[in-house]
Amino acid sequence: MQLRPPGREISGGDPASGGDRAPGGDRAPGGEGGTGNGAKGGLARSSRLMAAGTVVSRATGMIRMVLQAGALGTGLLASTYNIANVVPMSIYTLLIGGALNSVLVPQLVRARAEHADGGRAYEQRLVTLVLTVLAIGTALAVWAAPQIVAIYTPDTPRTHAAFELTVVFARFLLPQIFFYGLFFILGQVLNARSKFGAMMWTPVLNNVVLIAMFGVYIGVMAGPDRVEDITPGQIDLLGFATTGGIALQGLALIPFVRAAGFRFRPRFDWRGTGLRKSIVAARWTLLFVLANLVAMTVVTHYADAADHQLPTAGVGFSAYSYAQGIWMLPQSIITVSLVTALLPRMSRAVTEHRLDDLRGDLSRALRVSGVLIVPAAFFFLVFGPQTAQLLLAHGTVDATSAGPAGQMLQAFGLGLIPYSAQYLLLRGFYAFEDTRTPFWMAVWISAVNIALATACHLWLPARWAVTGMALAYTVAYGVGLLATALLLRRRLAGRLDGRRLFRTYGKLTVSAGAAGALGWLAARACSGVPLSAGWTPVLTLAAGAATMTLIFLGLARLLKIGELRSLPGLR
């Protein structure tokens, strides 16, 4: 389960959430087998292009988040907008996004290879089906906005103003459902033609629109502190521009699909074309999505309750989503270069009964990603408050109200390790075309997360309840990693390269832990330097991060962590 930061850019992602498989299905970008030098070169170029697009998208997304926090703050007012902005992606994913990549797009790739017309008719039927479902779903969602919002935040006399504002924002933002679908289906039409760049780079347009919007909001409109003080003009700016950014992102792909040879003609002759069978086959993926959305909804509801109790303290949903957005950055960037390259190779290894190669690919991916993920996790654990203060303490947010987000970032911190590892191990099941086991893993993770989040909501004071929920997320993925590893080990004839993985991760933990401790001491030593309040977090974080990086690299070399030399990618 993941609460994605509002106004987010889209690239890659989880299979169940619309970015599950390698672009274009099971095939390597370079060709069917992907074994020749040309195929490998094409895969490498495509991976580099996608990684570059993701880095730029995440960088502009981070700028957007900084401006968003400065404009709206981290309290209840921000959460009315942020909750309304989470809803469209959740509904899109539940409607069709989970099935799109996992089942329908691989069918599209096969149709292009096997049908006499090169899959043209199937493409037109698929695009027509997706857009029809989304158009109907969007209209119904806008009509039912109050009922949908009530799932996330209650409508009581005490909370009525915030509830009403969230409904207003939701009606502005729910049309994003259609444009999310347009973006993803056109992107997959391009991916099926081995055109990967546009889908990775057009999300930057959305971020540019949002950066401009929040810049105007900060520069021209006085930011209110209370829900009751926001003006109709501010609501219109936030609503129209936010949906406009997603619309631009989707519409921007139209020239690219036309240049790639796709011509859209509505086709409603869906009977007997295999689409129904494909949708039925996606049931486990849809259940996977549902399990994640249930947990996300529960946590959002609890986090919103904390916002209502302390509306200006920054201890609820917005702080949680900002902290999680920062925390996800390392995983988001690494996923593109590793999973995109790995999944086609692993699928072929399963087809050809080469379990040793599958095991080796998974082990190598875990060890190479760990070289970045483990120190990043310790960095967030050690420097969460300084990171949040540097990124969020601007405009309407001061150092005090940025503090809870920093503590949530610390609570998330070490969870990056099991989250990343479990994400990679699930790809082993997808290589076996097994979507049922990932569903049950999602159920277990969501159940643990809901149980622990409920305990935090009931037993912790509002100031610490959502920080506890961030720690609950970490614990839930630790449990999920253990269960996933045990089940996948059974599928791989009782071996998962455990000794080498434990040895590598043990060395990484020692190196990152020691480096983090020394980095913390360096940051603490610099905190006494007489500087203006705005520059203190910059100096302390820079000193701590530089010290941690140098110490980690030195210890990693001393402990002979060979994967340190493999950071550019799989070779």
PDB file of C-alpha atoms in Angstrom, residues 150-310:
ATOM      1  CA  ALA A 150     -17.137  10.695   2.952  1.00  0.00           C
ATOM      2  CA  ILE A 151     -15.071   7.495   2.783  1.00  0.00           C
ATOM      3  CA  TYR A 152     -11.906   9.492   3.475  1.00  0.00           C
ATOM      4  CA  THR A 153     -13.133  12.272   5.776  1.00  0.00           C
ATOM      5  CA  PRO A 154     -16.309  12.430   7.900  1.00  0.00           C
ATOM      6  CA  ASP A 155     -19.047  15.031   7.553  1.00  0.00           C
ATOM      7  CA  THR A 156     -19.963  16.135  11.073  1.00  0.00           C
ATOM      8  CA  PRO A 157     -20.921  19.573  12.431  1.00  0.00           C
ATOM      9  CA  ARG A 158     -17.334  20.041  13.633  1.00  0.00           C
ATOM     10  CA  THR A 159     -15.737  18.933  10.340  1.00  0.00           C
ATOM     11  CA  HIS A 160     -18.363  20.202   7.890  1.00  0.00           C
ATOM     12  CA  ALA A 161     -16.331  23.103   6.466  1.00  0.00           C
ATOM     13  CA  ALA A 162     -13.360  20.856   5.653  1.00  0.00           C
ATOM     14  CA  PHE A 163     -15.650  18.178   4.233  1.00  0.00           C
ATOM     15  CA  GLU A 164     -17.409  20.670   1.954  1.00  0.00           C
ATOM     16  CA  LEU A 165     -14.101  22.104   0.709  1.00  0.00           C
ATOM     17  CA  THR A 166     -12.802  18.594  -0.012  1.00  0.00           C
ATOM     18  CA  VAL A 167     -15.958  17.871  -2.045  1.00  0.00           C
ATOM     19  CA  VAL A 168     -15.488  21.091  -4.033  1.00  0.00           C
ATOM     20  CA  PHE A 169     -11.869  20.166  -4.775  1.00  0.00           C
ATOM     21  CA  ALA A 170     -12.923  16.598  -5.656  1.00  0.00           C
ATOM     22  CA  ARG A 171     -15.396  17.840  -8.267  1.00  0.00           C
ATOM     23  CA  PHE A 172     -12.613  19.856  -9.861  1.00  0.00           C
ATOM     24  CA  LEU A 173     -10.103  17.001  -9.724  1.00  0.00           C
ATOM     25  CA  LEU A 174     -12.138  13.855 -10.442  1.00  0.00           C
ATOM     26  CA  PRO A 175     -12.043  14.461 -14.237  1.00  0.00           C
ATOM     27  CA  GLN A 176      -8.391  13.487 -13.917  1.00  0.00           C
ATOM     28  CA  ILE A 177      -9.626   9.882 -13.946  1.00  0.00           C
ATOM     29  CA  PHE A 178     -10.275  10.098 -17.685  1.00  0.00           C
ATOM     30  CA  PHE A 179      -6.967  11.808 -18.453  1.00  0.00           C
ATOM     31  CA  TYR A 180      -4.975   9.315 -16.355  1.00  0.00           C
ATOM     32  CA  GLY A 181      -6.498   6.579 -18.495  1.00  0.00           C
ATOM     33  CA  LEU A 182      -5.805   8.477 -21.707  1.00  0.00           C
ATOM     34  CA  PHE A 183      -2.169   8.912 -20.691  1.00  0.00           C
ATOM     35  CA  PHE A 184      -1.641   5.277 -19.762  1.00  0.00           C
ATOM     36  CA  ILE A 185      -3.402   3.687 -22.729  1.00  0.00           C
ATOM     37  CA  LEU A 186      -1.685   5.939 -25.290  1.00  0.00           C
ATOM     38  CA  GLY A 187       1.611   5.371 -23.511  1.00  0.00           C
ATOM     39  CA  GLN A 188       1.160   1.630 -23.810  1.00  0.00           C
ATOM     40  CA  VAL A 189       0.298   1.933 -27.501  1.00  0.00           C
ATOM     41  CA  LEU A 190       3.682   3.656 -27.851  1.00  0.00           C
ATOM     42  CA  ASN A 191       5.464   1.096 -25.683  1.00  0.00           C
ATOM     43  CA  ALA A 192       4.066  -1.728 -27.828  1.00  0.00           C
ATOM     44  CA  ARG A 193       5.880  -0.049 -30.715  1.00  0.00           C
ATOM     45  CA  SER A 194       9.099   0.222 -28.664  1.00  0.00           C
ATOM     46  CA  LYS A 195       8.634   3.996 -28.279  1.00  0.00           C
ATOM     47  CA  PHE A 196       9.416   4.594 -24.616  1.00  0.00           C
ATOM     48  CA  GLY A 197      10.593   8.168 -24.288  1.00  0.00           C
ATOM     49  CA  ALA A 198       7.345  10.142 -24.549  1.00  0.00           C
ATOM     50  CA  MET A 199       5.591   8.334 -21.695  1.00  0.00           C
ATOM     51  CA  MET A 200       8.535   8.971 -19.389  1.00  0.00           C
ATOM     52  CA  TRP A 201       9.018  12.626 -20.308  1.00  0.00           C
ATOM     53  CA  THR A 202       5.493  14.047 -20.695  1.00  0.00           C
ATOM     54  CA  PRO A 203       4.812  13.889 -16.906  1.00  0.00           C
ATOM     55  CA  VAL A 204       7.316  16.726 -16.650  1.00  0.00           C
ATOM     56  CA  LEU A 205       4.676  18.916 -18.356  1.00  0.00           C
ATOM     57  CA  ASN A 206       2.285  18.233 -15.483  1.00  0.00           C
ATOM     58  CA  ASN A 207       4.934  19.229 -12.968  1.00  0.00           C
ATOM     59  CA  VAL A 208       5.717  22.431 -14.872  1.00  0.00           C
ATOM     60  CA  VAL A 209       2.018  23.399 -14.797  1.00  0.00           C
ATOM     61  CA  LEU A 210       1.822  22.718 -11.058  1.00  0.00           C
ATOM     62  CA  ILE A 211       5.071  24.573 -10.363  1.00  0.00           C
ATOM     63  CA  ALA A 212       3.670  27.609 -12.192  1.00  0.00           C
ATOM     64  CA  MET A 213       0.339  27.280 -10.391  1.00  0.00           C
ATOM     65  CA  PHE A 214       1.822  27.155  -6.904  1.00  0.00           C
ATOM     66  CA  GLY A 215       4.249  29.930  -7.825  1.00  0.00           C
ATOM     67  CA  VAL A 216       1.316  32.166  -8.790  1.00  0.00           C
ATOM     68  CA  TYR A 217      -0.572  31.109  -5.658  1.00  0.00           C
ATOM     69  CA  ILE A 218       2.354  32.098  -3.432  1.00  0.00           C
ATOM     70  CA  GLY A 219       3.246  35.255  -5.309  1.00  0.00           C
ATOM     71  CA  VAL A 220      -0.180  36.730  -5.982  1.00  0.00           C
ATOM     72  CA  MET A 221      -2.635  35.278  -3.490  1.00  0.00           C
ATOM     73  CA  ALA A 222      -2.261  35.544   0.264  1.00  0.00           C
ATOM     74  CA  GLY A 223      -2.187  32.027   1.669  1.00  0.00           C
ATOM     75  CA  PRO A 224      -4.950  31.446   4.251  1.00  0.00           C
ATOM     76  CA  ASP A 225      -4.293  29.534   7.457  1.00  0.00           C
ATOM     77  CA  ARG A 226      -7.809  28.157   7.899  1.00  0.00           C
ATOM     78  CA  VAL A 227     -10.190  26.163   5.735  1.00  0.00           C
ATOM     79  CA  GLU A 228     -12.846  28.855   6.147  1.00  0.00           C
ATOM     80  CA  ASP A 229     -10.555  31.578   4.762  1.00  0.00           C
ATOM     81  CA  ILE A 230      -9.772  30.170   1.312  1.00  0.00           C
ATOM     82  CA  THR A 231     -11.335  32.218  -1.495  1.00  0.00           C
ATOM     83  CA  PRO A 232     -13.265  31.076  -4.583  1.00  0.00           C
ATOM     84  CA  GLY A 233     -10.432  32.419  -6.763  1.00  0.00           C
ATOM     85  CA  GLN A 234      -7.887  30.295  -4.948  1.00  0.00           C
ATOM     86  CA  ILE A 235     -10.097  27.223  -5.245  1.00  0.00           C
ATOM     87  CA  ASP A 236     -10.577  27.820  -8.979  1.00  0.00           C
ATOM     88  CA  LEU A 237      -6.832  28.225  -9.552  1.00  0.00           C
ATOM     89  CA  LEU A 238      -5.974  25.046  -7.660  1.00  0.00           C
ATOM     90  CA  GLY A 239      -8.763  23.007  -9.230  1.00  0.00           C
ATOM     91  CA  PHE A 240      -8.494  24.038 -12.872  1.00  0.00           C
ATOM     92  CA  ALA A 241      -4.692  24.051 -13.008  1.00  0.00           C
ATOM     93  CA  THR A 242      -4.258  20.701 -11.226  1.00  0.00           C
ATOM     94  CA  THR A 243      -6.630  18.889 -13.569  1.00  0.00           C
ATOM     95  CA  GLY A 244      -5.234  20.869 -16.501  1.00  0.00           C
ATOM     96  CA  GLY A 245      -1.749  19.548 -15.793  1.00  0.00           C
ATOM     97  CA  ILE A 246      -2.940  15.927 -15.933  1.00  0.00           C
ATOM     98  CA  ALA A 247      -4.984  16.672 -19.073  1.00  0.00           C
ATOM     99  CA  LEU A 248      -1.956  18.221 -20.775  1.00  0.00           C
ATOM    100  CA  GLN A 249       0.132  15.186 -19.816  1.00  0.00           C
ATOM    101  CA  GLY A 250      -2.337  12.843 -21.499  1.00  0.00           C
ATOM    102  CA  LEU A 251      -3.111  14.962 -24.547  1.00  0.00           C
ATOM    103  CA  ALA A 252       0.591  15.544 -25.195  1.00  0.00           C
ATOM    104  CA  LEU A 253       0.934  11.883 -26.207  1.00  0.00           C
ATOM    105  CA  ILE A 254      -1.494  12.210 -29.135  1.00  0.00           C
ATOM    106  CA  PRO A 255       1.090  13.621 -31.605  1.00  0.00           C
ATOM    107  CA  PHE A 256       3.515  10.864 -30.620  1.00  0.00           C
ATOM    108  CA  VAL A 257       1.038   8.004 -31.203  1.00  0.00           C
ATOM    109  CA  ARG A 258       0.072   9.522 -34.554  1.00  0.00           C
ATOM    110  CA  ALA A 259       3.735   9.760 -35.533  1.00  0.00           C
ATOM    111  CA  ALA A 260       4.114   6.107 -34.500  1.00  0.00           C
ATOM    112  CA  GLY A 261       1.367   5.103 -36.942  1.00  0.00           C
ATOM    113  CA  PHE A 262      -1.645   4.714 -34.631  1.00  0.00           C
ATOM    114  CA  ARG A 263      -4.954   6.050 -35.930  1.00  0.00           C
ATOM    115  CA  PHE A 264      -7.874   5.959 -33.539  1.00  0.00           C
ATOM    116  CA  ARG A 265     -11.269   4.892 -34.831  1.00  0.00           C
ATOM    117  CA  PRO A 266     -13.940   4.028 -32.234  1.00  0.00           C
ATOM    118  CA  ARG A 267     -14.783   0.326 -32.385  1.00  0.00           C
ATOM    119  CA  PHE A 268     -17.469  -1.179 -30.183  1.00  0.00           C
ATOM    120  CA  ASP A 269     -17.418  -4.694 -31.700  1.00  0.00           C
ATOM    121  CA  TRP A 270     -15.954  -6.182 -28.534  1.00  0.00           C
ATOM    122  CA  ARG A 271     -17.732  -9.561 -28.674  1.00  0.00           C
ATOM    123  CA  GLY A 272     -15.587 -12.544 -29.572  1.00  0.00           C
ATOM    124  CA  THR A 273     -12.321 -10.616 -29.565  1.00  0.00           C
ATOM    125  CA  GLY A 274     -10.868 -11.992 -26.315  1.00  0.00           C
ATOM    126  CA  LEU A 275     -11.234  -8.768 -24.329  1.00  0.00           C
ATOM    127  CA  ARG A 276     -13.700 -10.295 -21.864  1.00  0.00           C
ATOM    128  CA  LYS A 277     -11.389 -13.242 -21.250  1.00  0.00           C
ATOM    129  CA  SER A 278      -8.518 -10.844 -20.655  1.00  0.00           C
ATOM    130  CA  ILE A 279     -10.488  -8.820 -18.137  1.00  0.00           C
ATOM    131  CA  VAL A 280     -11.544 -11.974 -16.262  1.00  0.00           C
ATOM    132  CA  ALA A 281      -7.900 -13.048 -16.157  1.00  0.00           C
ATOM    133  CA  ALA A 282      -7.063  -9.775 -14.421  1.00  0.00           C
ATOM    134  CA  ARG A 283      -9.180 -10.566 -11.363  1.00  0.00           C
ATOM    135  CA  TRP A 284      -6.207 -11.229  -9.062  1.00  0.00           C
ATOM    136  CA  THR A 285      -4.553  -8.003 -10.110  1.00  0.00           C
ATOM    137  CA  LEU A 286      -7.769  -6.107  -9.459  1.00  0.00           C
ATOM    138  CA  LEU A 287      -8.016  -7.732  -6.028  1.00  0.00           C
ATOM    139  CA  PHE A 288      -4.383  -6.764  -5.415  1.00  0.00           C
ATOM    140  CA  VAL A 289      -5.322  -3.157  -6.189  1.00  0.00           C
ATOM    141  CA  LEU A 290      -8.371  -3.373  -3.934  1.00  0.00           C
ATOM    142  CA  ALA A 291      -6.337  -4.679  -0.994  1.00  0.00           C
ATOM    143  CA  ASN A 292      -3.905  -1.778  -1.319  1.00  0.00           C
ATOM    144  CA  LEU A 293      -6.690   0.781  -1.700  1.00  0.00           C
ATOM    145  CA  VAL A 294      -8.481  -0.461   1.406  1.00  0.00           C
ATOM    146  CA  ALA A 295      -5.355   0.030   3.502  1.00  0.00           C
ATOM    147  CA  MET A 296      -4.666   3.405   1.895  1.00  0.00           C
ATOM    148  CA  THR A 297      -8.212   4.564   2.619  1.00  0.00           C
ATOM    149  CA  VAL A 298      -8.054   3.513   6.268  1.00  0.00           C
ATOM    150  CA  VAL A 299      -4.746   5.292   6.851  1.00  0.00           C
ATOM    151  CA  THR A 300      -5.996   8.401   5.017  1.00  0.00           C
ATOM    152  CA  HIS A 301      -9.095   8.451   7.213  1.00  0.00           C
ATOM    153  CA  TYR A 302      -7.043   8.177  10.417  1.00  0.00           C
ATOM    154  CA  ALA A 303      -4.502  10.769   9.254  1.00  0.00           C
ATOM    155  CA  ASP A 304      -7.313  13.177   8.375  1.00  0.00           C
ATOM    156  CA  ALA A 305      -8.724  12.712  11.889  1.00  0.00           C
ATOM    157  CA  ALA A 306      -5.387  13.907  13.302  1.00  0.00           C
ATOM    158  CA  ASP A 307      -5.605  16.964  11.051  1.00  0.00           C
ATOM    159  CA  HIS A 308      -9.032  17.787  12.457  1.00  0.00           C
ATOM    160  CA  GLN A 309      -7.776  17.553  16.027  1.00  0.00           C
ATOM    161  CA  LEU A 310      -4.706  19.726  15.346  1.00  0.00           C
TER     162      LEU A 310
END
